[in-house]
């Protein structure tokens, strides 16, 4: 199975400041069709996860442009350019290049 | 509007069985692969299983292989997860989610399964 490792596991950020979460996979997520199936989700308390970024860097419609995804191969990053109060929650990376689909452990983001 | 509504969760003894349902609306259900994803209390997310459009192709995480069966009824716009030989470690909120591009844009609110030992 592909192991997804997120760092840090928790983050305390001052509103208006940037934040960055790293996600490393144990194998390359590059697929033979040229795509890389790396996703970012945010889960707020009591809610299902919500998709933020798909295939490394594609922002879902309606997701603020302060969220961006980058990376390739085995190293990926989610950046929030200016954290807002509504961004609190647990962020997960997930790969679907190989079955079983696997998630990172989650990164809890809180506001200082 | 896409809606996914899970039901069927509850308290069951270890070794018992449960059948979860996911009612889909707002899209052509038969056009999409569907998945089950679970989350143990206070823990992270785990993909459980998925099924193709006509129900003939199914995949499972190793930990549920041989105990869980994913099914669908396109006439009823419904997805199911039949769970047998339940264990304490199967205790979780179970979400259904729609595959597609992008993957898992739509999720249900989840249904809680509690397995007592």
PDB file of C-alpha atoms in Angstrom:
ATOM      1  CA  UNK A   1       0.000   0.000   0.000  1.00  0.00           C
ATOM      2  CA  UNK A   2       1.077   3.591  -0.603  1.00  0.00           C
ATOM      3  CA  UNK A   3       1.835   5.284   2.705  1.00  0.00           C
ATOM      4  CA  UNK A   4       1.010   8.976   2.891  1.00  0.00           C
ATOM      5  CA  UNK A   5       2.917  11.006   5.476  1.00  0.00           C
ATOM      6  CA  UNK A   6       1.803  14.508   6.380  1.00  0.00           C
ATOM      7  CA  UNK A   7       3.824  17.115   8.248  1.00  0.00           C
ATOM      8  CA  UNK A   8       3.240  18.863  10.503  1.00  0.00           C
ATOM      9  CA  UNK A   9       0.423  17.056  12.313  1.00  0.00           C
ATOM     10  CA  UNK A  10      -0.748  20.293  13.859  1.00  0.00           C
ATOM     11  CA  UNK A  11      -0.412  23.935  12.970  1.00  0.00           C
ATOM     12  CA  UNK A  12      -1.355  27.081  14.876  1.00  0.00           C
ATOM     13  CA  UNK A  13      -1.562  30.097  12.610  1.00  0.00           C
ATOM     14  CA  UNK A  14      -2.186  33.800  13.118  1.00  0.00           C
ATOM     15  CA  UNK A  15      -5.000  35.061  10.878  1.00  0.00           C
ATOM     16  CA  UNK A  16      -3.611  36.620   7.736  1.00  0.00           C
ATOM     17  CA  UNK A  17      -0.414  34.586   7.895  1.00  0.00           C
ATOM     18  CA  UNK A  18       0.488  31.793   5.456  1.00  0.00           C
ATOM     19  CA  UNK A  19       0.409  28.096   6.216  1.00  0.00           C
ATOM     20  CA  UNK A  20       1.881  25.092   4.465  1.00  0.00           C
ATOM     21  CA  UNK A  21       1.281  21.354   4.813  1.00  0.00           C
ATOM     22  CA  UNK A  22       3.559  18.727   3.319  1.00  0.00           C
ATOM     23  CA  UNK A  23       2.429  15.324   2.108  1.00  0.00           C
ATOM     24  CA  UNK A  24       4.920  12.667   1.044  1.00  0.00           C
ATOM     25  CA  UNK A  25       4.009   9.366  -0.529  1.00  0.00           C
ATOM     26  CA  UNK A  26       6.001   6.152  -0.245  1.00  0.00           C
ATOM     27  CA  UNK A  27       5.739   5.607  -4.014  1.00  0.00           C
ATOM     28  CA  UNK A  28       5.388   7.913  -6.977  1.00  0.00           C
ATOM     29  CA  UNK A  29       1.801   8.969  -7.588  1.00  0.00           C
ATOM     30  CA  UNK A  30       2.432   9.603 -11.283  1.00  0.00           C
ATOM     31  CA  UNK A  31       0.103   7.378 -13.310  1.00  0.00           C
ATOM     32  CA  UNK A  32       0.715   5.984 -16.777  1.00  0.00           C
ATOM     33  CA  UNK A  33      -1.891   8.322 -18.293  1.00  0.00           C
ATOM     34  CA  UNK A  34       0.186  11.331 -17.295  1.00  0.00           C
ATOM     35  CA  UNK A  35      -1.963  12.318 -14.341  1.00  0.00           C
ATOM     36  CA  UNK A  36      -1.072  12.391 -10.666  1.00  0.00           C
ATOM     37  CA  UNK A  37      -3.945  11.454  -8.389  1.00  0.00           C
ATOM     38  CA  UNK A  38      -3.209  13.458  -5.265  1.00  0.00           C
ATOM     39  CA  UNK A  39      -6.062  15.188  -3.462  1.00  0.00           C
ATOM     40  CA  UNK A  40      -6.495  17.540  -0.516  1.00  0.00           C
ATOM     41  CA  UNK A  41      -9.545  17.533   1.770  1.00  0.00           C
ATOM     42  CA  UNK A  42     -10.597  19.698   4.693  1.00  0.00           C
ATOM     43  CA  UNK A  43     -12.792  18.219   7.386  1.00  0.00           C
ATOM     44  CA  UNK A  44     -14.507  20.550   9.804  1.00  0.00           C
ATOM     45  CA  UNK A  45     -15.907  19.190  13.084  1.00  0.00           C
ATOM     46  CA  UNK A  46     -19.042  17.131  12.639  1.00  0.00           C
ATOM     47  CA  UNK A  47     -18.922  17.359   8.862  1.00  0.00           C
ATOM     48  CA  UNK A  48     -17.851  15.061   6.055  1.00  0.00           C
ATOM     49  CA  UNK A  49     -14.588  15.936   4.319  1.00  0.00           C
ATOM     50  CA  UNK A  50     -14.775  18.543   1.598  1.00  0.00           C
ATOM     51  CA  UNK A  51     -12.583  18.348  -1.484  1.00  0.00           C
ATOM     52  CA  UNK A  52     -10.319  21.373  -1.912  1.00  0.00           C
ATOM     53  CA  UNK A  53      -7.740  20.361  -4.511  1.00  0.00           C
ATOM     54  CA  UNK A  54      -7.717  17.488  -6.983  1.00  0.00           C
ATOM     55  CA  UNK A  55      -4.945  16.022  -9.126  1.00  0.00           C
ATOM     56  CA  UNK A  56      -2.257  17.981  -7.260  1.00  0.00           C
ATOM     57  CA  UNK A  57      -3.139  21.532  -8.167  1.00  0.00           C
ATOM     58  CA  UNK A  58      -6.707  21.877  -9.441  1.00  0.00           C
ATOM     59  CA  UNK A  59      -8.821  23.962  -7.117  1.00  0.00           C
ATOM     60  CA  UNK A  60     -12.458  22.901  -6.798  1.00  0.00           C
ATOM     61  CA  UNK A  61     -14.986  25.500  -7.914  1.00  0.00           C
ATOM     62  CA  UNK A  62     -15.897  27.707  -4.965  1.00  0.00           C
ATOM     63  CA  UNK A  63     -12.698  27.058  -3.020  1.00  0.00           C
ATOM     64  CA  UNK A  64     -10.977  30.380  -2.269  1.00  0.00           C
ATOM     65  CA  UNK A  65      -7.883  31.108  -4.321  1.00  0.00           C
ATOM     66  CA  UNK A  66      -5.820  31.445  -1.149  1.00  0.00           C
ATOM     67  CA  UNK A  67      -5.632  27.628  -1.299  1.00  0.00           C
ATOM     68  CA  UNK A  68      -3.106  26.156  -3.708  1.00  0.00           C
ATOM     69  CA  UNK A  69      -1.604  22.738  -4.298  1.00  0.00           C
ATOM     70  CA  UNK A  70       1.723  21.821  -5.839  1.00  0.00           C
ATOM     71  CA  UNK A  71       4.196  18.996  -6.148  1.00  0.00           C
ATOM     72  CA  UNK A  72       5.029  15.942  -8.181  1.00  0.00           C
ATOM     73  CA  UNK A  73       6.156  12.349  -7.825  1.00  0.00           C
ATOM     74  CA  UNK A  74       6.242  11.748  -4.100  1.00  0.00           C
ATOM     75  CA  UNK A  75       6.308  15.263  -2.621  1.00  0.00           C
ATOM     76  CA  UNK A  76       3.273  17.504  -2.412  1.00  0.00           C
ATOM     77  CA  UNK A  77       2.298  20.702  -0.633  1.00  0.00           C
ATOM     78  CA  UNK A  78      -0.905  22.487   0.256  1.00  0.00           C
ATOM     79  CA  UNK A  79      -0.476  26.202   0.864  1.00  0.00           C
ATOM     80  CA  UNK A  80      -2.865  28.709   2.342  1.00  0.00           C
ATOM     81  CA  UNK A  81      -1.637  32.180   1.444  1.00  0.00           C
ATOM     82  CA  UNK A  82      -3.506  34.019   4.194  1.00  0.00           C
ATOM     83  CA  UNK A  83      -5.250  31.902   6.804  1.00  0.00           C
ATOM     84  CA  UNK A  84      -8.746  32.904   7.824  1.00  0.00           C
ATOM     85  CA  UNK A  85     -10.800  31.752  10.801  1.00  0.00           C
ATOM     86  CA  UNK A  86     -12.993  29.567   8.595  1.00  0.00           C
ATOM     87  CA  UNK A  87      -9.961  27.510   7.530  1.00  0.00           C
ATOM     88  CA  UNK A  88      -9.749  25.659  10.854  1.00  0.00           C
ATOM     89  CA  UNK A  89     -10.146  21.921  10.728  1.00  0.00           C
ATOM     90  CA  UNK A  90      -8.232  18.808   9.758  1.00  0.00           C
ATOM     91  CA  UNK A  91      -6.554  18.660   6.357  1.00  0.00           C
ATOM     92  CA  UNK A  92      -5.949  15.327   4.682  1.00  0.00           C
ATOM     93  CA  UNK A  93      -4.011  14.399   1.591  1.00  0.00           C
ATOM     94  CA  UNK A  94      -5.145  11.279  -0.258  1.00  0.00           C
ATOM     95  CA  UNK A  95      -3.872   9.283  -3.220  1.00  0.00           C
ATOM     96  CA  UNK A  96      -5.913   7.297  -5.688  1.00  0.00           C
ATOM     97  CA  UNK A  97      -3.145   6.353  -8.118  1.00  0.00           C
ATOM     98  CA  UNK A  98      -3.056   2.898  -6.572  1.00  0.00           C
ATOM     99  CA  UNK A  99      -5.598   0.795  -4.729  1.00  0.00           C
ATOM    100  CA  UNK A 100      -6.197   0.857  -1.875  1.00  0.00           C
ATOM    101  CA  UNK A 101      -6.738   4.591  -1.817  1.00  0.00           C
ATOM    102  CA  UNK A 102      -4.860   5.901   1.182  1.00  0.00           C
ATOM    103  CA  UNK A 103      -4.942   9.049   3.287  1.00  0.00           C
ATOM    104  CA  UNK A 104      -2.366  10.937   5.265  1.00  0.00           C
ATOM    105  CA  UNK A 105      -2.802  11.071   9.039  1.00  0.00           C
ATOM    106  CA  UNK A 106      -4.321  14.521   8.916  1.00  0.00           C
ATOM    107  CA  UNK A 107      -3.030  17.969   9.913  1.00  0.00           C
ATOM    108  CA  UNK A 108      -5.043  19.956  12.422  1.00  0.00           C
ATOM    109  CA  UNK A 109      -5.043  23.679  11.720  1.00  0.00           C
ATOM    110  CA  UNK A 110      -6.080  26.058  14.465  1.00  0.00           C
ATOM    111  CA  UNK A 111      -6.112  29.809  14.746  1.00  0.00           C
ATOM    112  CA  UNK A 112      -3.873  31.555  17.276  1.00  0.00           C
TER     113      UNK A 112
ATOM    114  CA  UNK B   1     -28.331  19.334  -6.290  1.00  0.00           C
ATOM    115  CA  UNK B   2     -26.357  16.184  -5.604  1.00  0.00           C
ATOM    116  CA  UNK B   3     -27.438  14.496  -2.376  1.00  0.00           C
ATOM    117  CA  UNK B   4     -26.149  11.371  -0.681  1.00  0.00           C
ATOM    118  CA  UNK B   5     -27.953  10.166   2.429  1.00  0.00           C
ATOM    119  CA  UNK B   6     -26.641   7.238   4.438  1.00  0.00           C
ATOM    120  CA  UNK B   7     -28.712   5.118   6.784  1.00  0.00           C
ATOM    121  CA  UNK B   8     -28.612   1.784   8.546  1.00  0.00           C
ATOM    122  CA  UNK B   9     -25.986   2.432  11.189  1.00  0.00           C
ATOM    123  CA  UNK B  10     -26.439   1.400  14.790  1.00  0.00           C
ATOM    124  CA  UNK B  11     -25.159  -0.683  17.648  1.00  0.00           C
ATOM    125  CA  UNK B  12     -24.296  -4.299  16.914  1.00  0.00           C
ATOM    126  CA  UNK B  13     -22.448  -6.997  18.813  1.00  0.00           C
ATOM    127  CA  UNK B  14     -19.117  -8.278  17.624  1.00  0.00           C
ATOM    128  CA  UNK B  15     -19.649 -11.036  15.088  1.00  0.00           C
ATOM    129  CA  UNK B  16     -22.933  -9.534  13.976  1.00  0.00           C
ATOM    130  CA  UNK B  17     -24.084  -8.056  10.693  1.00  0.00           C
ATOM    131  CA  UNK B  18     -25.380  -4.737   9.446  1.00  0.00           C
ATOM    132  CA  UNK B  19     -26.440  -3.332   6.102  1.00  0.00           C
ATOM    133  CA  UNK B  20     -25.764   0.300   5.304  1.00  0.00           C
ATOM    134  CA  UNK B  21     -27.614   2.177   2.585  1.00  0.00           C
ATOM    135  CA  UNK B  22     -26.834   5.346   0.672  1.00  0.00           C
ATOM    136  CA  UNK B  23     -29.657   7.020  -1.214  1.00  0.00           C
ATOM    137  CA  UNK B  24     -28.473   9.139  -4.107  1.00  0.00           C
ATOM    138  CA  UNK B  25     -30.276  11.949  -5.879  1.00  0.00           C
ATOM    139  CA  UNK B  26     -29.578  14.947  -8.063  1.00  0.00           C
ATOM    140  CA  UNK B  27     -27.438  13.085 -10.601  1.00  0.00           C
ATOM    141  CA  UNK B  28     -27.535  10.047 -12.877  1.00  0.00           C
ATOM    142  CA  UNK B  29     -26.493   7.447 -10.323  1.00  0.00           C
ATOM    143  CA  UNK B  30     -25.829   4.709 -12.881  1.00  0.00           C
ATOM    144  CA  UNK B  31     -23.101   6.815 -14.532  1.00  0.00           C
ATOM    145  CA  UNK B  32     -20.755   6.895 -11.555  1.00  0.00           C
ATOM    146  CA  UNK B  33     -18.513   4.617  -9.544  1.00  0.00           C
ATOM    147  CA  UNK B  34     -19.339   4.919  -5.845  1.00  0.00           C
ATOM    148  CA  UNK B  35     -17.268   4.496  -2.698  1.00  0.00           C
ATOM    149  CA  UNK B  36     -17.569   3.887   1.025  1.00  0.00           C
ATOM    150  CA  UNK B  37     -15.118   5.669   3.323  1.00  0.00           C
ATOM    151  CA  UNK B  38     -15.036   5.308   7.101  1.00  0.00           C
ATOM    152  CA  UNK B  39     -13.694   7.230  10.061  1.00  0.00           C
ATOM    153  CA  UNK B  40     -13.192   5.674  13.485  1.00  0.00           C
ATOM    154  CA  UNK B  41     -14.032   7.996  16.398  1.00  0.00           C
ATOM    155  CA  UNK B  42     -11.361  10.663  16.701  1.00  0.00           C
ATOM    156  CA  UNK B  43      -9.277   9.052  13.954  1.00  0.00           C
ATOM    157  CA  UNK B  44      -8.442   9.627  10.319  1.00  0.00           C
ATOM    158  CA  UNK B  45     -10.150   8.586   7.108  1.00  0.00           C
ATOM    159  CA  UNK B  46     -10.004   5.125   5.538  1.00  0.00           C
ATOM    160  CA  UNK B  47     -11.281   4.111   2.120  1.00  0.00           C
ATOM    161  CA  UNK B  48     -13.313   0.911   2.450  1.00  0.00           C
ATOM    162  CA  UNK B  49     -14.612  -0.143  -0.955  1.00  0.00           C
ATOM    163  CA  UNK B  50     -15.822   1.034  -4.324  1.00  0.00           C
ATOM    164  CA  UNK B  51     -17.999  -0.324  -7.101  1.00  0.00           C
ATOM    165  CA  UNK B  52     -18.326   0.426 -10.789  1.00  0.00           C
ATOM    166  CA  UNK B  53     -21.372   1.696 -12.605  1.00  0.00           C
ATOM    167  CA  UNK B  54     -23.132  -1.629 -13.116  1.00  0.00           C
ATOM    168  CA  UNK B  55     -21.951  -3.323  -9.950  1.00  0.00           C
ATOM    169  CA  UNK B  56     -19.716  -5.889 -11.634  1.00  0.00           C
ATOM    170  CA  UNK B  57     -16.351  -4.485 -10.550  1.00  0.00           C
ATOM    171  CA  UNK B  58     -15.617  -4.102  -6.839  1.00  0.00           C
ATOM    172  CA  UNK B  59     -12.563  -3.321  -4.767  1.00  0.00           C
ATOM    173  CA  UNK B  60     -11.978  -3.495  -1.018  1.00  0.00           C
ATOM    174  CA  UNK B  61      -9.395  -2.532   1.546  1.00  0.00           C
ATOM    175  CA  UNK B  62      -7.712  -5.693   2.872  1.00  0.00           C
ATOM    176  CA  UNK B  63      -9.109  -5.306   6.381  1.00  0.00           C
ATOM    177  CA  UNK B  64     -12.708  -5.841   5.198  1.00  0.00           C
ATOM    178  CA  UNK B  65     -12.108  -8.307   2.352  1.00  0.00           C
ATOM    179  CA  UNK B  66     -14.315 -11.358   2.739  1.00  0.00           C
ATOM    180  CA  UNK B  67     -16.476  -9.705   5.413  1.00  0.00           C
ATOM    181  CA  UNK B  68     -17.957  -6.666   3.648  1.00  0.00           C
ATOM    182  CA  UNK B  69     -19.772  -6.564   0.312  1.00  0.00           C
ATOM    183  CA  UNK B  70     -20.461  -3.414  -1.649  1.00  0.00           C
ATOM    184  CA  UNK B  71     -23.549  -3.473  -3.843  1.00  0.00           C
ATOM    185  CA  UNK B  72     -25.733  -1.088  -5.755  1.00  0.00           C
ATOM    186  CA  UNK B  73     -29.241  -0.956  -7.167  1.00  0.00           C
ATOM    187  CA  UNK B  74     -29.343   1.523 -10.016  1.00  0.00           C
ATOM    188  CA  UNK B  75     -33.129   1.226 -10.302  1.00  0.00           C
ATOM    189  CA  UNK B  76     -33.371   2.514  -6.736  1.00  0.00           C
ATOM    190  CA  UNK B  77     -30.443   4.949  -6.971  1.00  0.00           C
ATOM    191  CA  UNK B  78     -28.967   3.252  -3.947  1.00  0.00           C
ATOM    192  CA  UNK B  79     -25.584   2.047  -2.759  1.00  0.00           C
ATOM    193  CA  UNK B  80     -25.187  -0.567  -0.044  1.00  0.00           C
ATOM    194  CA  UNK B  81     -22.534  -1.960   2.244  1.00  0.00           C
ATOM    195  CA  UNK B  82     -23.269  -5.358   3.702  1.00  0.00           C
ATOM    196  CA  UNK B  83     -21.098  -5.908   6.738  1.00  0.00           C
ATOM    197  CA  UNK B  84     -20.655  -9.332   8.327  1.00  0.00           C
ATOM    198  CA  UNK B  85     -18.438 -10.692  11.102  1.00  0.00           C
ATOM    199  CA  UNK B  86     -18.177  -7.213  12.529  1.00  0.00           C
ATOM    200  CA  UNK B  87     -15.297  -6.390  14.841  1.00  0.00           C
ATOM    201  CA  UNK B  88     -14.739  -3.656  17.389  1.00  0.00           C
ATOM    202  CA  UNK B  89     -12.279  -2.032  14.983  1.00  0.00           C
ATOM    203  CA  UNK B  90     -15.075  -1.590  12.429  1.00  0.00           C
ATOM    204  CA  UNK B  91     -16.642   1.011  14.733  1.00  0.00           C
ATOM    205  CA  UNK B  92     -16.724   4.184  12.655  1.00  0.00           C
ATOM    206  CA  UNK B  93     -18.792   6.719  10.820  1.00  0.00           C
ATOM    207  CA  UNK B  94     -19.350   5.362   7.335  1.00  0.00           C
ATOM    208  CA  UNK B  95     -19.623   7.855   4.475  1.00  0.00           C
ATOM    209  CA  UNK B  96     -20.669   7.199   0.925  1.00  0.00           C
ATOM    210  CA  UNK B  97     -19.008   9.326  -1.734  1.00  0.00           C
ATOM    211  CA  UNK B  98     -19.351   9.733  -5.462  1.00  0.00           C
ATOM    212  CA  UNK B  99     -16.371   8.831  -7.599  1.00  0.00           C
ATOM    213  CA  UNK B 100     -15.747  10.747 -10.795  1.00  0.00           C
ATOM    214  CA  UNK B 101     -13.790  13.740 -11.935  1.00  0.00           C
ATOM    215  CA  UNK B 102     -13.043  15.210  -9.590  1.00  0.00           C
ATOM    216  CA  UNK B 103     -13.031  12.312  -7.187  1.00  0.00           C
ATOM    217  CA  UNK B 104     -15.178  12.555  -4.035  1.00  0.00           C
ATOM    218  CA  UNK B 105     -16.578  16.014  -4.662  1.00  0.00           C
ATOM    219  CA  UNK B 106     -19.813  14.826  -3.077  1.00  0.00           C
ATOM    220  CA  UNK B 107     -20.209  13.040   0.263  1.00  0.00           C
ATOM    221  CA  UNK B 108     -23.045  12.017   2.518  1.00  0.00           C
ATOM    222  CA  UNK B 109     -23.226  13.082   6.162  1.00  0.00           C
ATOM    223  CA  UNK B 110     -22.338   9.601   7.348  1.00  0.00           C
ATOM    224  CA  UNK B 111     -23.909   6.918   9.513  1.00  0.00           C
ATOM    225  CA  UNK B 112     -22.378   5.649  12.761  1.00  0.00           C
ATOM    226  CA  UNK B 113     -21.695   1.965  13.257  1.00  0.00           C
ATOM    227  CA  UNK B 114     -20.783   0.880  16.772  1.00  0.00           C
ATOM    228  CA  UNK B 115     -19.589  -2.669  17.360  1.00  0.00           C
ATOM    229  CA  UNK B 116     -19.640  -3.751  20.970  1.00  0.00           C
ATOM    230  CA  UNK B 117     -17.309  -6.425  22.182  1.00  0.00           C
TER     231      UNK B 117
END
